[in-house]
Amino acid sequence: MKAVVFRGVGQVSVESVEDPKILQPGDALIRVTTAAICGSDLHLYHGRIPGVLPGMIMGHEYVGIVEEVGSAVSAVRKGDRVVGAFHVACGHCRACRSGYFNQCSQGGVLGYGMAFGDLAGTQSEYARIPFADWTLRRVPDELTDEQALFSGDILSTAYGAVRNAGLRPGETAAVIGCGPVGLMAVMSALACGASRVFAVDLVKSRTDAAARFGAIPVPSGEVNPVARINEGTDGEGVDVVIEAVGSIQTLTLAFQLVRGGGRISAVGIASEEQFPFPLAQTLVKDITFRIGVANVHRDIDTTLALVRAGRIDPTAVITHRVPLHDAPEAYRLFDRKEAGKVVLRLA
């Protein structure tokens, strides 16, 4: 089969590789029909994730058709059109039983290297999905591949960040970072009843995009985001901040934007080992800070329902649709911020 393969820092290629096989009774094999390049794939592309070796198949956002299932799989069957979480979870360990599927003792991330389970990715014509009963969901007939695709990752990441922040109807929010996850956080916050959402990004075209979804644009390359949001909130700051970048600078900004008694939910993928936590400020302002990778298994059914009901349109973030063989150029465009969200078409 053809697949997008990591070949070194800043290098991916489309190559012929061995077809996947059923290895465990809980596995499913799918024929991938639609995939995508995720912002977190760029961490691999830049060599920031340990254990990513040349020859690894990239990617973890996918929709496909079930081709074969293992003997223990009962939730999906051959011919089903499915979307799946970017991380796999067994569904039975203590963490999974408690609803923390992202902490599964047997879990891993598709296409993310040795440190994350050594699982092949899904930017490929076929893919093996472990723990298929828990990781896959049937796509409702009325949804297109593109409408369902992002419930397996960035839409559920964004919605989960809003949920983790405990956003209540009528509250104000700020989203830091208006890439695809940030834009979906804007949509999710509004769908959850936020009265106003401020969208912060250095790149004005991104805040302009957020404005089209109903946010108040705060292009931080042109205006002081703290002053702008204080001006719009009578000097109090916002109730909720969603941090969707993962840098020390944006995390620091989150603490500057949140009001006393407010909440910060950070989902940007950070590569730094440490962050100088503003302990005294957090104590005095009674701020709740939460950080973690997305718990997609927890939220995927809700986001599919929101899309199905027309409350959120995830396809609005797509800027490029390309065939699989154009993936290397698509990575370059995405890395240079000349593309927003790139979808790879395989069918």
Tab-separated table of C-alpha atoms in Angstrom:
chain	number	residue	atom	x	y	z
A	1	MET	CA	0.000	0.000	0.000
A	2	LYS	CA	0.952	3.679	-0.263
A	3	ALA	CA	1.613	5.675	2.902
A	4	VAL	CA	3.155	8.935	4.129
A	5	VAL	CA	6.470	7.992	5.742
A	6	PHE	CA	8.769	10.027	8.008
A	7	ARG	CA	12.289	10.228	6.598
A	8	GLY	CA	13.979	12.813	8.820
A	9	VAL	CA	13.520	16.321	10.141
A	10	GLY	CA	11.451	18.253	7.603
A	11	GLN	CA	11.180	15.228	5.311
A	12	VAL	CA	8.222	12.976	4.535
A	13	SER	CA	7.639	10.914	1.422
A	14	VAL	CA	4.893	8.764	-0.050
A	15	GLU	CA	6.151	5.200	-0.366
A	16	SER	CA	5.024	1.636	-0.881
A	17	VAL	CA	4.979	-0.161	2.468
A	18	GLU	CA	3.784	-3.474	3.804
A	19	ASP	CA	0.012	-3.847	4.232
A	20	PRO	CA	-1.174	-3.969	7.862
A	21	LYS	CA	-2.549	-7.181	9.366
A	22	ILE	CA	-4.780	-8.187	12.249
A	23	LEU	CA	-2.415	-8.740	15.186
A	24	GLN	CA	-4.803	-8.902	18.154
A	25	PRO	CA	-8.413	-10.127	18.534
A	26	GLY	CA	-9.570	-6.559	19.201
A	27	ASP	CA	-8.057	-5.119	16.008
A	28	ALA	CA	-9.854	-3.809	12.943
A	29	LEU	CA	-8.368	-3.149	9.525
A	30	ILE	CA	-9.799	-0.173	7.689
A	31	ARG	CA	-9.434	1.150	4.165
A	32	VAL	CA	-8.747	4.824	4.740
A	33	THR	CA	-10.871	7.087	2.544
A	34	THR	CA	-10.059	10.470	4.090
A	35	ALA	CA	-7.188	11.582	6.325
A	36	ALA	CA	-5.730	14.873	7.479
A	37	ILE	CA	-2.508	16.530	8.601
A	38	CYS	CA	-2.710	17.613	12.230
A	39	GLY	CA	-0.811	20.461	13.858
A	40	SER	CA	0.717	17.934	16.247
A	41	ASP	CA	2.159	16.080	13.238
A	42	LEU	CA	4.450	19.072	12.830
A	43	HIS	CA	6.145	18.216	16.137
A	44	LEU	CA	7.240	14.950	14.510
A	45	TYR	CA	8.104	16.773	11.291
A	46	HIS	CA	10.400	19.089	13.286
A	47	GLY	CA	12.014	16.226	15.217
A	48	ARG	CA	10.653	17.267	18.622
A	49	ILE	CA	9.113	13.916	19.617
A	50	PRO	CA	11.470	11.192	20.895
A	51	GLY	CA	11.284	7.736	19.396
A	52	VAL	CA	10.175	8.789	15.910
A	53	LEU	CA	12.336	6.773	13.549
A	54	PRO	CA	12.730	6.965	9.763
A	55	GLY	CA	10.212	4.681	8.078
A	56	MET	CA	7.336	5.382	10.486
A	57	ILE	CA	3.905	5.925	8.912
A	58	MET	CA	2.535	9.354	9.835
A	59	GLY	CA	-0.928	10.578	10.768
A	60	HIS	CA	-3.807	9.998	13.175
A	61	GLU	CA	-6.906	11.712	11.726
A	62	TYR	CA	-8.916	9.331	9.577
A	63	VAL	CA	-12.222	8.076	8.241
A	64	GLY	CA	-12.456	4.743	6.475
A	65	ILE	CA	-14.313	1.559	5.666
A	66	VAL	CA	-13.890	-1.532	7.842
A	67	GLU	CA	-12.292	-4.299	5.798
A	68	GLU	CA	-11.652	-6.948	8.457
A	69	VAL	CA	-12.127	-7.355	12.212
A	70	GLY	CA	-10.542	-9.543	14.854
A	71	SER	CA	-12.443	-12.270	16.645
A	72	ALA	CA	-13.174	-10.094	19.720
A	73	VAL	CA	-14.618	-7.103	17.820
A	74	SER	CA	-18.392	-6.682	18.035
A	75	ALA	CA	-19.147	-2.935	17.751
A	76	VAL	CA	-18.173	-2.605	14.071
A	77	ARG	CA	-18.177	-4.987	11.145
A	78	LYS	CA	-16.935	-5.260	7.574
A	79	GLY	CA	-18.383	-2.509	5.392
A	80	ASP	CA	-19.044	0.004	8.173
A	81	ARG	CA	-17.858	3.562	7.547
A	82	VAL	CA	-16.019	4.663	10.678
A	83	VAL	CA	-14.161	7.529	12.282
A	84	GLY	CA	-11.691	6.846	15.047
A	85	ALA	CA	-9.919	8.537	17.932
A	86	PHE	CA	-6.297	9.519	17.391
A	87	HIS	CA	-5.343	7.628	20.540
A	88	VAL	CA	-6.373	4.064	21.282
A	89	ALA	CA	-7.777	2.831	24.588
A	90	CYS	CA	-8.615	-0.624	25.873
A	91	GLY	CA	-11.867	0.352	27.618
A	92	HIS	CA	-11.261	-2.024	30.533
A	93	CYS	CA	-8.367	-0.774	32.660
A	94	ARG	CA	-8.926	1.340	35.753
A	95	ALA	CA	-8.339	4.628	33.883
A	96	CYS	CA	-10.776	3.722	31.106
A	97	ARG	CA	-13.431	2.562	33.573
A	98	SER	CA	-13.090	5.949	35.288
A	99	GLY	CA	-13.581	7.769	31.980
A	100	TYR	CA	-9.933	8.787	31.555
A	101	PHE	CA	-9.406	7.027	28.234
A	102	ASN	CA	-6.418	9.273	27.483
A	103	GLN	CA	-4.671	7.654	30.470
A	104	CYS	CA	-5.280	4.062	29.351
A	105	SER	CA	-2.618	1.694	30.672
A	106	GLN	CA	-2.453	-0.001	27.260
A	107	GLY	CA	-3.078	3.083	25.153
A	108	GLY	CA	-1.036	4.817	22.510
A	109	VAL	CA	-1.196	7.391	19.746
A	110	LEU	CA	-1.431	6.352	16.123
A	111	GLY	CA	1.566	7.422	14.076
A	112	TYR	CA	3.450	9.053	16.955
A	113	GLY	CA	6.512	6.899	17.441
A	114	MET	CA	8.031	4.465	19.911
A	115	ALA	CA	7.253	6.591	22.985
A	116	PHE	CA	3.534	6.480	22.227
A	117	GLY	CA	2.961	2.796	21.569
A	118	ASP	CA	4.850	2.302	18.299
A	119	LEU	CA	1.608	2.293	16.290
A	120	ALA	CA	1.554	2.871	12.536
A	121	GLY	CA	-0.270	6.000	11.422
A	122	THR	CA	-3.291	6.534	9.209
A	123	GLN	CA	-1.991	8.700	6.363
A	124	SER	CA	-2.067	5.473	4.386
A	125	GLU	CA	-4.351	3.431	2.189
A	126	TYR	CA	-5.012	0.916	4.977
A	127	ALA	CA	-4.567	1.027	8.753
A	128	ARG	CA	-4.728	-1.292	11.747
A	129	ILE	CA	-6.806	0.111	14.610
A	130	PRO	CA	-6.286	-1.565	18.011
A	131	PHE	CA	-9.173	-1.835	20.497
A	132	ALA	CA	-11.606	-1.204	17.664
A	133	ASP	CA	-14.731	-1.566	19.805
A	134	TRP	CA	-13.679	1.461	21.858
A	135	THR	CA	-11.653	3.480	19.375
A	136	LEU	CA	-13.976	3.465	16.343
A	137	ARG	CA	-17.441	4.953	15.821
A	138	ARG	CA	-19.812	4.398	12.926
A	139	VAL	CA	-20.286	7.564	10.880
A	140	PRO	CA	-23.959	8.591	10.612
A	141	ASP	CA	-25.159	8.167	7.037
A	142	GLU	CA	-26.047	11.845	6.663
A	143	LEU	CA	-22.499	13.018	7.456
A	144	THR	CA	-19.743	13.236	4.877
A	145	ASP	CA	-16.247	11.968	5.589
A	146	GLU	CA	-15.061	15.538	6.108
A	147	GLN	CA	-17.863	16.335	8.533
A	148	ALA	CA	-17.006	13.306	10.673
A	149	LEU	CA	-13.223	13.366	10.308
A	150	PHE	CA	-12.346	15.874	13.020
A	151	SER	CA	-14.457	14.300	15.760
A	152	GLY	CA	-11.601	11.804	16.024
A	153	ASP	CA	-9.149	14.524	16.984
A	154	ILE	CA	-9.194	18.293	16.729
A	155	LEU	CA	-12.922	18.924	17.170
A	156	SER	CA	-13.105	16.654	20.210
A	157	THR	CA	-9.851	18.212	21.452
A	158	ALA	CA	-11.356	21.687	21.202
A	159	TYR	CA	-14.741	20.727	22.622
A	160	GLY	CA	-13.056	18.789	25.418
A	161	ALA	CA	-10.976	21.840	26.336
A	162	VAL	CA	-14.149	23.908	26.654
A	163	ARG	CA	-15.757	21.151	28.710
A	164	ASN	CA	-12.698	20.882	30.958
A	165	ALA	CA	-12.888	24.628	31.566
A	166	GLY	CA	-16.423	24.272	32.888
A	167	LEU	CA	-17.757	27.004	30.600
A	168	ARG	CA	-21.283	28.024	31.599
A	169	PRO	CA	-23.835	29.720	29.321
A	170	GLY	CA	-23.399	33.480	29.357
A	171	GLU	CA	-19.730	33.443	30.329
A	172	THR	CA	-16.924	35.054	28.346
A	173	ALA	CA	-14.017	33.166	26.849
A	174	ALA	CA	-10.718	33.781	25.117
A	175	VAL	CA	-9.076	31.320	22.751
A	176	ILE	CA	-5.312	31.712	22.349
A	177	GLY	CA	-4.166	30.326	19.026
A	178	CYS	CA	-6.455	30.307	16.005
A	179	GLY	CA	-5.137	27.362	14.091
A	180	PRO	CA	-7.606	24.553	13.369
A	181	VAL	CA	-7.935	23.516	17.043
A	182	GLY	CA	-8.373	27.114	18.154
A	183	LEU	CA	-11.014	27.797	15.525
A	184	MET	CA	-12.915	24.723	16.643
A	185	ALA	CA	-12.581	25.895	20.248
A	186	VAL	CA	-14.247	29.154	19.173
A	187	MET	CA	-17.092	27.190	17.585
A	188	SER	CA	-17.364	24.880	20.591
A	189	ALA	CA	-17.453	27.720	23.108
A	190	LEU	CA	-20.204	29.469	21.189
A	191	ALA	CA	-22.126	26.196	20.835
A	192	CYS	CA	-21.846	25.766	24.622
A	193	GLY	CA	-23.374	29.181	25.258
A	194	ALA	CA	-20.476	31.621	25.619
A	195	SER	CA	-21.733	35.192	25.385
A	196	ARG	CA	-18.518	36.441	23.774
A	197	VAL	CA	-15.377	34.700	22.564
A	198	PHE	CA	-12.165	36.651	21.993
A	199	ALA	CA	-9.839	35.039	19.436
A	200	VAL	CA	-6.124	35.781	19.958
A	201	ASP	CA	-3.399	35.050	17.424
A	202	LEU	CA	-0.316	36.761	16.016
A	203	VAL	CA	-1.515	36.034	12.467
A	204	LYS	CA	-4.305	38.418	11.470
A	205	SER	CA	-5.720	36.109	8.818
A	206	ARG	CA	-6.374	33.566	11.556
A	207	THR	CA	-8.221	36.014	13.800
A	208	ASP	CA	-10.169	37.133	10.727
A	209	ALA	CA	-11.194	33.499	10.226
A	210	ALA	CA	-12.286	33.293	13.864
A	211	ALA	CA	-14.369	36.437	13.382
A	212	ARG	CA	-16.272	34.697	10.589
A	213	PHE	CA	-17.318	32.077	13.152
A	214	GLY	CA	-18.581	34.740	15.567
A	215	ALA	CA	-15.488	35.587	17.643
A	216	ILE	CA	-14.103	39.010	18.506
A	217	PRO	CA	-10.726	39.161	16.718
A	218	VAL	CA	-7.641	40.110	18.740
A	219	PRO	CA	-4.661	40.151	16.338
A	220	SER	CA	-1.885	40.209	18.915
A	221	GLY	CA	0.699	41.250	16.345
A	222	GLU	CA	-1.136	44.571	16.052
A	223	VAL	CA	-2.801	45.152	19.428
A	224	ASN	CA	-1.986	44.375	23.045
A	225	PRO	CA	-4.235	41.381	23.798
A	226	VAL	CA	-4.346	42.061	27.547
A	227	ALA	CA	-5.402	45.683	27.029
A	228	ARG	CA	-7.903	44.741	24.343
A	229	ILE	CA	-9.606	42.049	26.425
A	230	ASN	CA	-9.567	44.174	29.580
A	231	GLU	CA	-11.238	46.906	27.566
A	232	GLY	CA	-13.925	44.478	26.448
A	233	THR	CA	-14.554	43.034	29.919
A	234	ASP	CA	-14.557	46.180	32.111
A	235	GLY	CA	-11.051	45.371	33.263
A	236	GLU	CA	-11.958	41.984	34.714
A	237	GLY	CA	-10.621	39.553	32.121
A	238	VAL	CA	-12.513	36.572	30.753
A	239	ASP	CA	-14.166	33.746	32.664
A	240	VAL	CA	-12.437	31.042	30.624
A	241	VAL	CA	-9.225	30.845	28.593
A	242	ILE	CA	-8.573	28.042	26.112
A	243	GLU	CA	-4.854	27.808	25.354
A	244	ALA	CA	-4.376	26.021	22.017
A	245	VAL	CA	-0.707	26.632	21.177
A	246	GLY	CA	1.455	25.030	23.850
A	247	SER	CA	4.263	27.593	24.254
A	248	ILE	CA	5.565	29.292	27.378
A	249	GLN	CA	4.534	32.648	25.936
A	250	THR	CA	0.927	31.654	25.282
A	251	LEU	CA	0.562	29.900	28.621
A	252	THR	CA	1.867	33.049	30.328
A	253	LEU	CA	-0.651	35.113	28.371
A	254	ALA	CA	-3.485	32.831	29.499
A	255	PHE	CA	-2.823	33.783	33.128
A	256	GLN	CA	-2.857	37.451	32.157
A	257	LEU	CA	-6.222	37.217	30.396
A	258	VAL	CA	-8.248	35.245	32.945
A	259	ARG	CA	-10.285	37.031	35.607
A	260	GLY	CA	-10.158	36.301	39.312
A	261	GLY	CA	-11.970	33.022	39.939
A	262	GLY	CA	-11.642	32.072	36.279
A	263	ARG	CA	-10.436	28.892	34.612
A	264	ILE	CA	-7.681	28.067	32.141
A	265	SER	CA	-7.827	24.938	29.995
A	266	ALA	CA	-4.603	24.221	28.097
A	267	VAL	CA	-4.560	21.728	25.223
A	268	GLY	CA	-1.736	23.041	23.059
A	269	ILE	CA	0.919	20.362	22.556
A	270	ALA	CA	3.920	21.630	24.507
A	271	SER	CA	7.480	20.518	23.794
A	272	GLU	CA	9.094	22.418	26.706
A	273	GLU	CA	9.899	20.342	29.774
A	274	GLN	CA	9.128	23.116	32.266
A	275	PHE	CA	6.933	26.187	32.637
A	276	PRO	CA	7.513	28.953	35.239
A	277	PHE	CA	4.137	28.642	36.956
A	278	PRO	CA	2.851	31.991	38.343
A	279	LEU	CA	2.128	30.563	41.774
A	280	ALA	CA	1.447	33.770	43.738
A	281	GLN	CA	-0.750	35.249	41.008
A	282	THR	CA	-2.740	32.029	40.730
A	283	LEU	CA	-3.206	31.824	44.484
A	284	VAL	CA	-4.361	35.419	44.892
A	285	LYS	CA	-6.707	35.302	41.886
A	286	ASP	CA	-8.094	31.847	42.763
A	287	ILE	CA	-7.477	30.536	39.249
A	288	THR	CA	-8.174	26.960	38.174
A	289	PHE	CA	-5.587	25.623	35.718
A	290	ARG	CA	-6.086	22.368	33.834
A	291	ILE	CA	-3.832	20.837	31.208
A	292	GLY	CA	-3.878	17.537	29.368
A	293	VAL	CA	-4.167	15.726	26.070
A	294	ALA	CA	-7.624	15.298	24.593
A	295	ASN	CA	-9.922	12.633	26.008
A	296	VAL	CA	-11.442	11.872	22.613
A	297	HIS	CA	-13.238	8.657	23.592
A	298	ARG	CA	-15.138	10.680	26.199
A	299	ASP	CA	-16.266	13.400	23.773
A	300	ILE	CA	-16.409	11.898	20.280
A	301	ASP	CA	-20.103	10.958	20.431
A	302	THR	CA	-21.056	14.462	21.597
A	303	THR	CA	-19.109	16.188	18.840
A	304	LEU	CA	-20.573	13.894	16.180
A	305	ALA	CA	-24.035	14.806	17.526
A	306	LEU	CA	-23.237	18.541	17.413
A	307	VAL	CA	-22.085	18.246	13.806
A	308	ARG	CA	-25.095	16.118	12.884
A	309	ALA	CA	-27.419	18.759	14.398
A	310	GLY	CA	-25.711	21.576	12.490
A	311	ARG	CA	-24.438	23.269	15.656
A	312	ILE	CA	-20.814	23.068	14.481
A	313	ASP	CA	-19.427	22.922	10.941
A	314	PRO	CA	-15.907	21.476	11.219
A	315	THR	CA	-15.342	21.584	7.450
A	316	ALA	CA	-15.103	25.381	7.649
A	317	VAL	CA	-11.452	25.102	8.762
A	318	ILE	CA	-10.359	23.140	5.677
A	319	THR	CA	-8.238	25.178	3.276
A	320	HIS	CA	-6.646	22.468	1.121
A	321	ARG	CA	-7.820	19.108	-0.222
A	322	VAL	CA	-5.106	17.064	-1.922
A	323	PRO	CA	-4.524	13.458	-3.006
A	324	LEU	CA	-2.235	11.314	-0.878
A	325	HIS	CA	0.671	11.576	-3.300
A	326	ASP	CA	0.795	15.353	-2.715
A	327	ALA	CA	1.282	14.949	1.054
A	328	PRO	CA	4.958	16.083	1.097
A	329	GLU	CA	4.061	19.435	-0.457
A	330	ALA	CA	1.019	19.702	1.824
A	331	TYR	CA	3.297	19.287	4.861
A	332	ARG	CA	5.522	22.077	3.566
A	333	LEU	CA	2.567	24.404	3.051
A	334	PHE	CA	1.147	23.602	6.481
A	335	ASP	CA	4.534	24.101	8.139
A	336	ARG	CA	4.893	27.539	6.498
A	337	LYS	CA	1.355	28.495	7.602
A	338	GLU	CA	0.364	28.787	3.952
A	339	ALA	CA	-2.349	26.189	4.571
A	340	GLY	CA	-4.875	25.981	7.381
A	341	LYS	CA	-6.248	22.473	7.599
A	342	VAL	CA	-5.167	19.981	4.942
A	343	VAL	CA	-7.324	16.982	4.063
A	344	LEU	CA	-5.808	14.012	2.226
A	345	ARG	CA	-8.192	12.236	-0.092
A	346	LEU	CA	-7.664	8.546	-0.729
A	347	ALA	CA	-10.996	7.594	-2.332
